[in-house]
XYZ file of N, CA and C in Angstrom:
369
model
N -40.633 47.009 47.488
C -41.528 45.875 47.335
C -42.773 46.095 48.191
N -43.911 45.850 47.620
C -45.196 46.006 48.298
C -45.424 44.825 49.236
N -45.877 45.115 50.455
C -46.098 44.066 51.441
C -47.532 44.117 51.971
N -47.919 43.060 52.672
C -49.228 43.019 53.322
C -49.365 44.191 54.289
N -48.307 44.503 54.983
C -48.309 45.619 55.936
C -48.601 46.949 55.239
N -48.016 47.156 54.043
C -48.292 48.373 53.263
C -49.765 48.461 52.892
N -50.324 47.331 52.504
C -51.739 47.292 52.112
C -52.628 47.605 53.312
N -52.359 46.975 54.448
C -53.164 47.216 55.644
C -53.068 48.672 56.086
N -51.893 49.249 55.977
C -51.726 50.663 56.324
C -52.592 51.543 55.413
N -52.598 51.253 54.113
C -53.421 52.014 53.177
C -54.907 51.824 53.468
N -55.296 50.612 53.856
C -56.713 50.328 54.104
C -57.222 50.964 55.390
N -56.327 51.476 56.216
C -56.770 52.217 57.403
C -57.491 53.511 57.021
N -57.408 53.899 55.750
C -58.142 55.065 55.253
C -59.542 54.702 54.765
N -59.900 53.430 54.783
C -61.208 52.964 54.311
C -62.120 52.713 55.511
N -63.287 53.323 55.494
C -64.192 53.232 56.626
C -65.462 52.482 56.273
N -65.971 51.742 57.235
C -67.234 51.042 57.088
C -68.338 52.082 56.906
N -69.305 51.835 56.002
C -70.368 52.811 55.778
C -71.257 53.059 57.004
N -71.362 52.080 57.897
C -72.281 52.214 59.029
C -71.584 52.517 60.350
N -70.299 52.219 60.454
C -69.586 52.405 61.714
C -68.433 53.378 61.513
N -68.242 54.309 62.418
C -67.188 55.317 62.250
C -65.801 54.793 62.636
N -65.381 53.742 61.945
C -64.083 53.128 62.227
C -63.556 52.515 60.929
N -62.237 52.473 60.800
C -61.656 51.908 59.577
C -61.815 50.390 59.560
N -61.760 49.834 58.362
C -62.040 48.407 58.181
C -60.960 47.501 58.773
N -59.758 48.019 58.932
C -58.688 47.218 59.532
C -58.955 47.063 61.028
N -59.231 48.170 61.713
C -59.474 48.104 63.149
C -60.810 47.459 63.493
N -61.740 47.439 62.554
C -62.997 46.712 62.780
C -62.805 45.201 62.662
N -61.700 44.786 62.056
C -61.447 43.357 61.880
C -62.161 42.779 60.664
N -62.418 43.614 59.652
C -63.132 43.151 58.459
C -62.212 42.507 57.424
N -60.922 42.752 57.519
C -59.966 42.161 56.583
C -59.600 40.777 57.093
N -59.952 39.758 56.334
C -59.637 38.379 56.738
C -58.242 37.973 56.277
N -57.866 38.389 55.065
C -56.521 38.070 54.586
C -56.133 39.016 53.459
N -54.826 39.152 53.293
C -54.246 39.958 52.211
C -53.111 39.143 51.608
N -53.128 39.006 50.293
C -52.032 38.343 49.584
C -51.493 39.314 48.541
N -50.178 39.444 48.504
C -49.512 40.342 47.558
C -48.516 39.515 46.761
N -48.654 39.528 45.431
C -47.737 38.792 44.571
C -47.272 39.686 43.426
N -46.003 39.577 43.040
C -45.516 40.371 41.911
C -46.311 40.040 40.645
N -46.509 41.046 39.807
C -47.228 40.859 38.549
C -46.248 41.046 37.391
N -45.680 39.946 36.890
C -44.680 40.059 35.821
C -45.271 40.508 34.485
N -46.597 40.501 34.382
C -47.247 40.890 33.131
C -47.797 42.312 33.161
N -47.562 43.049 34.236
C -48.072 44.419 34.355
C -47.368 45.322 33.351
N -48.057 46.359 32.880
C -47.407 47.310 31.974
C -46.133 47.879 32.601
N -45.059 47.890 31.865
C -43.788 48.419 32.339
C -42.918 47.415 33.071
N -43.414 46.194 33.230
C -42.633 45.176 33.949
C -41.300 44.959 33.260
N -40.248 44.934 34.044
C -38.916 44.680 33.504
C -38.215 45.901 32.944
N -38.867 47.040 32.936
C -38.238 48.262 32.435
C -37.543 48.962 33.601
N -36.251 49.231 33.471
C -35.533 49.900 34.560
C -36.191 51.234 34.911
N -36.320 51.464 36.224
C -36.912 52.710 36.704
C -38.416 52.668 36.883
N -39.054 51.635 36.352
C -40.500 51.492 36.517
C -40.754 50.589 37.722
N -41.509 51.089 38.726
C -41.754 50.265 39.909
C -42.474 48.964 39.563
N -42.077 47.893 40.226
C -42.724 46.585 40.052
C -44.166 46.675 40.541
N -45.115 46.255 39.726
C -46.522 46.191 40.121
C -46.815 44.848 40.771
N -47.802 44.845 41.653
C -48.185 43.637 42.372
C -49.689 43.413 42.272
N -50.063 42.153 42.248
C -51.470 41.782 42.344
C -51.805 41.708 43.825
N -52.980 42.237 44.167
C -53.412 42.244 45.559
C -54.729 41.481 45.653
N -54.767 40.509 46.547
C -55.977 39.714 46.801
C -56.391 39.973 48.246
N -57.630 40.420 48.426
C -58.140 40.724 49.766
C -59.401 39.905 50.010
N -59.448 39.224 51.149
C -60.673 38.569 51.608
C -61.281 39.480 52.656
N -62.541 39.840 52.454
C -63.219 40.834 53.274
C -64.535 40.282 53.779
N -64.811 40.481 55.055
C -66.108 40.138 55.630
C -66.808 41.466 55.918
N -68.120 41.468 55.825
C -68.876 42.694 56.055
C -69.487 42.700 57.451
N -69.429 43.866 58.110
C -70.096 44.016 59.395
C -71.600 44.127 59.166
N -71.964 44.747 58.051
C -73.355 44.936 57.669
C -73.523 44.337 56.274
N -73.848 43.040 56.198
C -73.845 42.354 54.898
C -75.035 42.716 54.004
N -74.936 43.878 53.371
C -75.938 44.293 52.391
C -75.232 44.560 51.069
N -75.986 44.549 49.982
C -75.400 44.834 48.673
C -74.817 46.248 48.633
N -75.509 47.190 49.248
C -75.041 48.575 49.247
C -73.725 48.708 50.007
N -73.643 48.078 51.162
C -72.417 48.109 51.957
C -71.267 47.454 51.194
N -71.533 46.326 50.566
C -70.507 45.618 49.792
C -70.002 46.490 48.647
N -70.911 47.133 47.935
C -70.517 47.979 46.807
C -69.693 49.172 47.278
N -70.108 49.800 48.364
C -69.379 50.962 48.874
C -67.980 50.581 49.335
N -67.886 49.503 50.097
C -66.575 49.105 50.625
C -65.620 48.648 49.529
N -66.098 47.840 48.598
C -65.199 47.375 47.542
C -64.735 48.543 46.670
N -65.620 49.493 46.389
C -65.218 50.670 45.603
C -64.198 51.502 46.374
N -64.427 51.667 47.656
C -63.501 52.451 48.477
C -62.120 51.788 48.520
N -62.092 50.480 48.687
C -60.817 49.753 48.719
C -60.092 49.883 47.383
N -60.801 49.659 46.292
C -60.174 49.772 44.962
C -59.620 51.177 44.720
N -60.408 52.184 45.073
C -59.959 53.567 44.876
C -58.731 53.879 45.725
N -58.713 53.405 46.956
C -57.574 53.674 47.834
C -56.319 52.983 47.312
N -56.443 51.731 46.892
C -55.266 51.000 46.417
C -54.797 51.488 45.047
N -55.681 52.140 44.298
C -55.261 52.726 43.019
C -54.226 53.829 43.258
N -54.220 54.397 44.446
C -53.252 55.429 44.793
C -51.927 54.889 45.307
N -51.807 53.583 45.422
C -50.549 52.960 45.864
C -49.774 52.578 44.610
N -48.625 53.197 44.408
C -47.883 53.069 43.152
C -47.584 51.631 42.756
N -47.237 50.777 43.721
C -46.853 49.409 43.402
C -48.047 48.459 43.281
N -49.240 48.925 43.639
C -50.425 48.061 43.562
C -50.974 48.082 42.141
N -51.217 46.908 41.630
C -51.801 46.778 40.299
C -53.210 46.235 40.408
N -53.420 45.089 39.813
C -54.731 44.447 39.835
C -55.124 44.103 41.276
N -56.329 44.516 41.673
C -56.835 44.221 43.018
C -58.077 43.367 42.903
N -58.077 42.244 43.613
C -59.233 41.351 43.658
C -59.748 41.325 45.086
N -61.047 41.571 45.237
C -61.663 41.561 46.559
C -62.705 40.455 46.577
N -62.557 39.544 47.519
C -63.502 38.447 47.675
C -64.261 38.653 48.978
N -65.588 38.693 48.873
C -66.415 38.801 50.073
C -66.601 37.413 50.654
N -66.275 37.276 51.926
C -66.419 35.998 52.612
C -67.445 36.163 53.731
N -68.092 35.076 54.091
C -69.101 35.163 55.144
C -68.793 34.251 56.325
N -67.806 33.368 56.169
C -67.460 32.468 57.259
C -66.007 32.628 57.631
N -65.695 32.829 58.876
C -66.650 33.054 59.949
C -67.236 34.451 59.842
N -68.481 34.619 60.305
C -69.098 35.946 60.231
C -68.393 36.930 61.169
N -68.514 38.198 60.836
C -67.924 39.236 61.671
C -68.704 39.365 62.973
N -67.974 39.577 64.062
C -68.588 39.882 65.361
C -67.814 41.051 65.971
N -68.447 41.818 66.838
C -67.758 42.949 67.466
C -66.524 42.556 68.268
N -66.396 41.289 68.653
C -65.211 40.868 69.395
C -63.949 40.932 68.531
N -64.086 41.094 67.214
C -62.941 41.165 66.313
C -62.382 42.583 66.177
N -63.015 43.541 66.829
C -62.532 44.920 66.792
C -61.225 44.995 67.585
N -60.222 45.648 67.019
C -58.926 45.783 67.686
C -59.052 46.752 68.869
N -58.078 46.743 69.776
C -58.101 47.723 70.866
C -58.155 49.167 70.347
N -57.438 49.445 69.260
C -57.487 50.792 68.676
C -58.894 51.100 68.170
N -59.534 50.124 67.544
C -60.898 50.307 67.062
C -61.878 50.523 68.197
N -61.675 49.819 69.303
C -62.533 50.001 70.479
C -62.401 51.423 71.020
N -61.170 51.975 70.982
C -60.976 53.367 71.427
C -61.690 54.327 70.478
N -61.552 54.087 69.170
C -62.190 54.947 68.170
C -63.708 54.968 68.364
N -64.275 53.811 68.650
C -65.725 53.687 68.814
C -66.207 54.025 70.223
N -65.285 54.335 71.125
C -65.662 54.671 72.483
C -66.064 53.469 73.316
N -65.560 52.291 72.948
C -65.915 51.067 73.664
C -64.861 50.644 74.681
N -63.726 51.329 74.721
C -62.635 50.872 75.569
C -62.887 51.079 77.058
N -63.774 51.975 77.417
C -64.053 52.211 78.828
C -65.008 51.190 79.421
N -65.619 50.361 78.596
C -66.583 49.379 79.066
C -66.263 48.027 78.433
N -65.454 47.207 79.108
C -65.004 45.963 78.503
C -66.138 44.961 78.227
N -67.292 45.140 78.859
C -68.392 44.197 78.614
C -69.256 44.646 77.448
N -69.051 45.865 76.953
C -69.854 46.375 75.849
C -69.233 45.954 74.533
N -69.847 44.974 73.863
C -69.324 44.512 72.583
C -70.393 44.497 71.510
N -71.631 44.779 71.854
C -72.687 44.730 70.852
C -72.858 46.087 70.219
N -72.867 46.126 68.902
C -73.053 47.359 68.139
C -74.304 47.175 67.295
N -75.192 48.108 67.355
C -76.432 48.030 66.558
C -76.440 49.134 65.544
């Protein structure tokens, strides 16, 4: 069964176009919902993995059309490689806006911010 944790693990391969860090550790994923898709091709056939609908709410660190297009395409392409993932819906949200304080400790290490706890502004 596909879980939110599986989705977040897969999304660790998706990177923000402007920052050298994955979107999970940047704190860009606001929510993930995974529900079985009883209407997916092969549903109910023994031996065929159950497909799931995936709904992702995403905030952008750099809210531009180009950034939005790149990130949504990257997410869709990555989840297309997850056998149990079927239809993926990505909703761009703007509230609350992203701030560098939402970067995880792992993301701070990736970005080289962990040695300076007062450094939170990224330009």
